[in-house]
Short mmCIF file of C-alpha atoms in Angstrom, two decimals:
data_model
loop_
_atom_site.label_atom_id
_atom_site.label_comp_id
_atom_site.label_asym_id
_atom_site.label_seq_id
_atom_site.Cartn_x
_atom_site.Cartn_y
_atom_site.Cartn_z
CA UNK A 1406 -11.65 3.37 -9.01
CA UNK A 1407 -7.03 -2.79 -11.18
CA UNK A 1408 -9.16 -4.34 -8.18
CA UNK A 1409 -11.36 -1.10 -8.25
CA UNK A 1410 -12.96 1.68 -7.20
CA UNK A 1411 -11.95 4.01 -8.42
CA UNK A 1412 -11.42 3.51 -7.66
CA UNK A 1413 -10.01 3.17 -9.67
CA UNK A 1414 -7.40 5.08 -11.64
CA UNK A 1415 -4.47 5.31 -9.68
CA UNK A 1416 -4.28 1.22 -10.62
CA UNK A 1417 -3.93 2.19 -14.31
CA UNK A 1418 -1.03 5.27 -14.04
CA UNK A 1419 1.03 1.94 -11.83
CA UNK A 1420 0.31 -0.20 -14.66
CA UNK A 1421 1.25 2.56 -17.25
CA UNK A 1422 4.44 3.64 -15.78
CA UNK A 1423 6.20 0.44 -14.59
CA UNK A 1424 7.29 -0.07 -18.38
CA UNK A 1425 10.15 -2.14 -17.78
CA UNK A 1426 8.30 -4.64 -15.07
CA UNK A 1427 5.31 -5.09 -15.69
CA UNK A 1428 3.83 -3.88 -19.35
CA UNK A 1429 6.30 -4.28 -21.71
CA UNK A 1430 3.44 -6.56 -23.89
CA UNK A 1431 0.25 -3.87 -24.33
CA UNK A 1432 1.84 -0.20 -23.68
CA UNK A 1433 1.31 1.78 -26.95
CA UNK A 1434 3.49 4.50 -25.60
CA UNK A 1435 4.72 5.55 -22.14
CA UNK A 1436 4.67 8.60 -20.60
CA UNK A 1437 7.79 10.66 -19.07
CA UNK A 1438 6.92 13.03 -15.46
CA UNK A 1439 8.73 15.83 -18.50
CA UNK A 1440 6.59 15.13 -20.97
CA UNK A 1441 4.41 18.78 -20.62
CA UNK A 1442 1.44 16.87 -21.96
CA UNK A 1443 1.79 14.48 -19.10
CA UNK A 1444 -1.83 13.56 -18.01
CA UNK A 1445 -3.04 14.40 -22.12
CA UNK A 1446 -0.53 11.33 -22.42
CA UNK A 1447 -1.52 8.95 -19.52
CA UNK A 1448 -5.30 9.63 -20.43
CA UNK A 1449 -4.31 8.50 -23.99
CA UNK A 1450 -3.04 5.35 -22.78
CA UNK A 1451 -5.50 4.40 -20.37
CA UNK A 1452 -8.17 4.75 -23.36
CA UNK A 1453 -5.86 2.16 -25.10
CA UNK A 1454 -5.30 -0.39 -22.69
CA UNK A 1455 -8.83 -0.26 -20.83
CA UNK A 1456 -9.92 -3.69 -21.91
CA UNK A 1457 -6.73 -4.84 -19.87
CA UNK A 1458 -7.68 -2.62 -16.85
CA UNK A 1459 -11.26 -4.27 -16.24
CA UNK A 1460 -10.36 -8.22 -17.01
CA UNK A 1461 -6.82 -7.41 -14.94
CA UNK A 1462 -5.16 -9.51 -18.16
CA UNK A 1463 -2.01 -7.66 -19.38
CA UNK A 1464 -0.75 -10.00 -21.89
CA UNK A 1465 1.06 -12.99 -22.06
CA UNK A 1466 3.61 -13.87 -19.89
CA UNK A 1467 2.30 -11.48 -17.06
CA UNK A 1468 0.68 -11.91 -13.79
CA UNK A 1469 -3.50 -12.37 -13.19
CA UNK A 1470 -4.02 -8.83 -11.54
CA UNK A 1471 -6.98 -8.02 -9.74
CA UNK A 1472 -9.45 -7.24 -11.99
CA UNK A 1473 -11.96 -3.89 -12.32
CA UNK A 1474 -14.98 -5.67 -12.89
CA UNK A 1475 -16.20 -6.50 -10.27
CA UNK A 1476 -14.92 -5.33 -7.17
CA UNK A 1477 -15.36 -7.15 -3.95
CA UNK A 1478 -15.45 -4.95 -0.82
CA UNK A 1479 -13.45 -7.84 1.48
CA UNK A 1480 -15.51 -6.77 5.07
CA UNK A 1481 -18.83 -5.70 6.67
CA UNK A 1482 -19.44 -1.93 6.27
CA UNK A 1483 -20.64 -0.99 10.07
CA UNK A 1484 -22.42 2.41 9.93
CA UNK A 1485 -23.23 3.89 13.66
CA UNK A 1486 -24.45 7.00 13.80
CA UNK A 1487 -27.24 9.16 15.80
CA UNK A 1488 -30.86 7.55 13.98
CA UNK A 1489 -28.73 5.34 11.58
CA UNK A 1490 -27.33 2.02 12.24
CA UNK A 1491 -26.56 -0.28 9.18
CA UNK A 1492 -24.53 -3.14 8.44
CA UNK A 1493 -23.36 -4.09 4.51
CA UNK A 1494 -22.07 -7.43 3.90
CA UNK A 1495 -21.19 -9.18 0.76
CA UNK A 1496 -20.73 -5.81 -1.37
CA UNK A 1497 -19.87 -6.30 -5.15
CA UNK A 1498 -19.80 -3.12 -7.13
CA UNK A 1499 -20.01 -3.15 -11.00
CA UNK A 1500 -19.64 -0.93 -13.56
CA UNK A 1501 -16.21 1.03 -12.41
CA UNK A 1502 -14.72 -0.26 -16.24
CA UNK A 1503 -16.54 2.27 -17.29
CA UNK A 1504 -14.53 5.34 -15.41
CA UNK A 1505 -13.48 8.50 -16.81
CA UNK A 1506 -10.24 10.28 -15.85
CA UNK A 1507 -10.08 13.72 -14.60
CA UNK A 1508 -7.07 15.41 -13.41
CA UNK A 1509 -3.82 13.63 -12.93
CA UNK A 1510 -1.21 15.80 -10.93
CA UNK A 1511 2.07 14.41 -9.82
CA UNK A 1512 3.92 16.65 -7.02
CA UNK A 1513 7.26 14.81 -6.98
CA UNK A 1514 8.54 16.53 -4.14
CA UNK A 1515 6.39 15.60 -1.56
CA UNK A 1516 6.02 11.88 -3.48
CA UNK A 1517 2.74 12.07 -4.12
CA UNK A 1518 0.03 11.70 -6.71
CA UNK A 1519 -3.06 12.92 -6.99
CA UNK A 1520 -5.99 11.61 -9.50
CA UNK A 1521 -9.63 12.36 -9.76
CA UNK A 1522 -11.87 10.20 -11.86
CA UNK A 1523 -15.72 10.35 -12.73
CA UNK A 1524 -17.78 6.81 -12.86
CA UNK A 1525 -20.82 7.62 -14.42
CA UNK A 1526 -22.57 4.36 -14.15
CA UNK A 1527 -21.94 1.58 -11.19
CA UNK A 1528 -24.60 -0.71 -9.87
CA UNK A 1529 -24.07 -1.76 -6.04
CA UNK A 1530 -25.14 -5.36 -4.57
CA UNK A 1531 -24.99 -7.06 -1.21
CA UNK A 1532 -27.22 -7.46 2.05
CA UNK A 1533 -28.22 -4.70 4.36
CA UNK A 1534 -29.29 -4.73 8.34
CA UNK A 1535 -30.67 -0.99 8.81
CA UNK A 1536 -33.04 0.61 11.60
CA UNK A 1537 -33.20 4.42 10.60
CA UNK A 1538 -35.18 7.48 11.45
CA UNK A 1539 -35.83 9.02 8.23
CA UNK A 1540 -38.22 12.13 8.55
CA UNK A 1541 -41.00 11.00 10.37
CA UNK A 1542 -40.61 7.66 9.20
CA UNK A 1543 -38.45 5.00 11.08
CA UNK A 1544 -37.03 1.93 8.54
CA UNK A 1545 -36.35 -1.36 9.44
CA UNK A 1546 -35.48 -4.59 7.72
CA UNK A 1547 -33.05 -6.73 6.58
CA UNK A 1548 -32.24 -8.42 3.33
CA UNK A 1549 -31.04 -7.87 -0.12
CA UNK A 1550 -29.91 -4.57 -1.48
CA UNK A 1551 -29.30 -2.77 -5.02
CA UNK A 1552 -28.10 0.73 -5.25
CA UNK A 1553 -27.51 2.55 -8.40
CA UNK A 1554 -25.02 4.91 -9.21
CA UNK A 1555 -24.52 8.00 -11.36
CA UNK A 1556 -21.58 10.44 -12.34
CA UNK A 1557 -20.00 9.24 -8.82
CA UNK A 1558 -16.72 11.85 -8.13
CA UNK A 1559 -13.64 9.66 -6.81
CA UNK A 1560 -10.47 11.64 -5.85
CA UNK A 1561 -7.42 9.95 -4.77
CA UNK A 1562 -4.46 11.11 -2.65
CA UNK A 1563 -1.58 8.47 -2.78
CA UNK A 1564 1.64 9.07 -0.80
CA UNK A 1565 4.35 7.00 -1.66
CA UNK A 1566 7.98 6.48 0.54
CA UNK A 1567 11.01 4.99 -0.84
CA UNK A 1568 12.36 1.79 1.10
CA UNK A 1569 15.47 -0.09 1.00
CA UNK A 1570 14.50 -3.86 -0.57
CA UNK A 1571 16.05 -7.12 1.09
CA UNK A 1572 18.17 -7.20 -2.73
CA UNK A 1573 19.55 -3.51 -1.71
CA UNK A 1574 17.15 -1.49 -3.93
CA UNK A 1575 15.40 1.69 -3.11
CA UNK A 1576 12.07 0.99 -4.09
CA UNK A 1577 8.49 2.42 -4.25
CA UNK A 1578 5.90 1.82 -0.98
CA UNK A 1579 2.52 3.18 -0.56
CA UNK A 1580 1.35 4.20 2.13
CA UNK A 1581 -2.91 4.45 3.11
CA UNK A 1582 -4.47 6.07 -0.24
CA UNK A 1583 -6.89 8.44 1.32
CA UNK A 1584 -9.87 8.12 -0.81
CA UNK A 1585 -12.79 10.66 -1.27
CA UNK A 1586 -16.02 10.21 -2.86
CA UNK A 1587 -18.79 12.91 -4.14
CA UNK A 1588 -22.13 10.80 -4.74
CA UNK A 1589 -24.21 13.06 -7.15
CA UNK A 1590 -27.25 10.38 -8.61
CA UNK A 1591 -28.68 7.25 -6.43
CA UNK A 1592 -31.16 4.87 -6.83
CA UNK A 1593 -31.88 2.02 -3.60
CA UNK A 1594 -33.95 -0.85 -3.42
CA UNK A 1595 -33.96 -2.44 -0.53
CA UNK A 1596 -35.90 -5.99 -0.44
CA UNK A 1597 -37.74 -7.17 2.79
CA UNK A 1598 -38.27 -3.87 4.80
CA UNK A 1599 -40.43 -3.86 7.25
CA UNK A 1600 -40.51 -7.79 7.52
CA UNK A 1601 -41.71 -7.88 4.07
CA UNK A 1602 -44.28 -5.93 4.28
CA UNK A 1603 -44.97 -5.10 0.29
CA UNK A 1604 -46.83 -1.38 0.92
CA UNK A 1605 -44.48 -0.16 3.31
CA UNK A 1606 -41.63 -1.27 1.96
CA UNK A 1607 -42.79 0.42 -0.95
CA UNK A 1608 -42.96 3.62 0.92
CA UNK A 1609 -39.60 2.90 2.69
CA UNK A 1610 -37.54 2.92 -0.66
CA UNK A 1611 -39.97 5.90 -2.04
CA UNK A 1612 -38.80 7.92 1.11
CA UNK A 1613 -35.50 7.01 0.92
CA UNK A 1614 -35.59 7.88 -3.13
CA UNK A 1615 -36.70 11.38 -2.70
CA UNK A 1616 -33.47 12.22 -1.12
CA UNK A 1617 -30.84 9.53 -1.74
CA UNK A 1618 -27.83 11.33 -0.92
CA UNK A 1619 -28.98 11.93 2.67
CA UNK A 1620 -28.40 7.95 3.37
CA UNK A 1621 -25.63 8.29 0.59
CA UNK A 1622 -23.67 10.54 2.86
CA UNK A 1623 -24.48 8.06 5.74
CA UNK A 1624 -22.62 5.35 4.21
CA UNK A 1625 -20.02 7.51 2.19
CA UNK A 1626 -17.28 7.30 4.96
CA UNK A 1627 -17.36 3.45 5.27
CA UNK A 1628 -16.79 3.05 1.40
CA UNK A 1629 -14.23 5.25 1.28
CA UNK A 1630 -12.69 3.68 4.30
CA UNK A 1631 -12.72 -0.05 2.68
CA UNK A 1632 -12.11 1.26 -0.81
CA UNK A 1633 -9.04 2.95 0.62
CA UNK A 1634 -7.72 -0.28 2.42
CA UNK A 1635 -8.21 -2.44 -1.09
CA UNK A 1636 -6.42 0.17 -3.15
CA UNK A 1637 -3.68 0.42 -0.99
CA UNK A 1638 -3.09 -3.23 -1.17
CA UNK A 1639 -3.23 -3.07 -4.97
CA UNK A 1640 -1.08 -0.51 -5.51
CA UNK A 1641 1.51 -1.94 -3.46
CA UNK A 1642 1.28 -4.76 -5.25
CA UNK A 1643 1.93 -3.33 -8.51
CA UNK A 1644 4.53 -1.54 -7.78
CA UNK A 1645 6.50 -4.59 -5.75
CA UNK A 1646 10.18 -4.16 -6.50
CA UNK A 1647 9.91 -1.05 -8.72
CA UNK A 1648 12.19 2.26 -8.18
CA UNK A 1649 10.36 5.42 -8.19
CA UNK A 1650 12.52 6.20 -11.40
CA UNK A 1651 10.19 3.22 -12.88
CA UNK A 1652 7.17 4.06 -11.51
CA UNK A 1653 7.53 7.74 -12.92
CA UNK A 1654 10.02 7.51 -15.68
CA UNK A 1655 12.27 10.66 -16.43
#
């Protein structure tokens, strides 16, 4: 899905709901967990403030966040599997601005929050190490990537705890936000398969083209894995020092 993808969303209900901290410059409105047009509100205000979501600026006088636009996946995805072996490095993803929220359901009791979000256009960069057996075909190469993304599905499961702060405050804590992705539309292009060899390389990406999602699902778990680590680390640090009372106001 404010570093993300969503990743995404879950960055803009912490922004919308710490009020009193951290938006008291850009909120239109904010929403209360009694409101019983909740998420019709949240969505409302996410529309509103979605310049401030992608360029991570929230008006004067507030911290630089992370910004949307683009997001930098901080390690090597390592993909190991029977036939597949890949290595990404250098991943940027663009184009998660653009997201579109879905369902928004706070269960209170069992502090968590649960947010699904559609991206309908993101554009993927880095470098790629891959030998695969695809079909009858096995690819090879190494080099520069592009992958393009449609309508991409991103749910998000965030637990939160309460802790006890050093200044004697229970406040709000994260813990791993479980991420899961549904790839519906891909595009690759992978430069300098078979050592560069123009016609096969050709018929390497046409291959892989006819059925994207097969490699798609390949390399799923390792996004979600490394989009889940960088949300997690943004959302705790948007909600440093806030009281769940804060975070979801009454």
């Amino acid at each position: 899905m404010k570093r993300l993808l969503v990743c995404l969303v879950f960055c803009v209900i912490l922004r919308i709901e710490l009020v009193h901290s951290v938006l008291p410059n850009i909120l239109p409105k904010t929403c209360s967990r009694t409101d019983p047009n909740f998420e019709r509100c949240v969505k409302a205000v996410v529309e509103q403030i979605r310049p401030n979501i992608a360029n991570g600026n929230y008006g004067p006088g507030q911290p630089k966040a992370p910004s949307l636009e683009p997001i930098y996946v901080d390690r090597p995805l390592n993909i190991d599997n029977a036939g597949f072996r890949a290595k990404l490095s250098n991943v940027t993803i663009k184009g998660a601005g653009g997201f579109v929220v879905g369902r928004i359901k706070l269960d209170l009791e069992n502090k968590a929050i649960n947010v699904s979000v559609k991206l309908p256009n993101m554009l993927v960069n880095g470098q790629y190490n891959m030998d695969m057996q695809l079909l009858l075909l096995r690819i090879t190469g190494q080099g520069d990537f592009e992958l393009k993304l449609d309508d991409t599905l991103c749910n998000l499961r965030m637990k939160y705890l309460i802790k006890r702060s050093p200044s004697g405050e229970d406040v709000v804590q994260f813990e791993p936000i479980q991420v899961k992705l549904k790839f519906v539309k891909g595009r690759f292009n992978l430069q300098n398969l078979f050592n560069g060899d123009q016609t096969l390389g050709q018929v390497g990406n046409n291959v892989i083209n006819d059925d994207p999602l097969v490699l798609l699902e390949e390399v799923r778990p390792a996004f979600e894995d490394s989009l889940g680590r960088i949300f997690t680390a943004i959302a705790n640090s948007a909600v440093s020092g806030a009281t769940e009372l804060e975070l979801i106001p009454l």
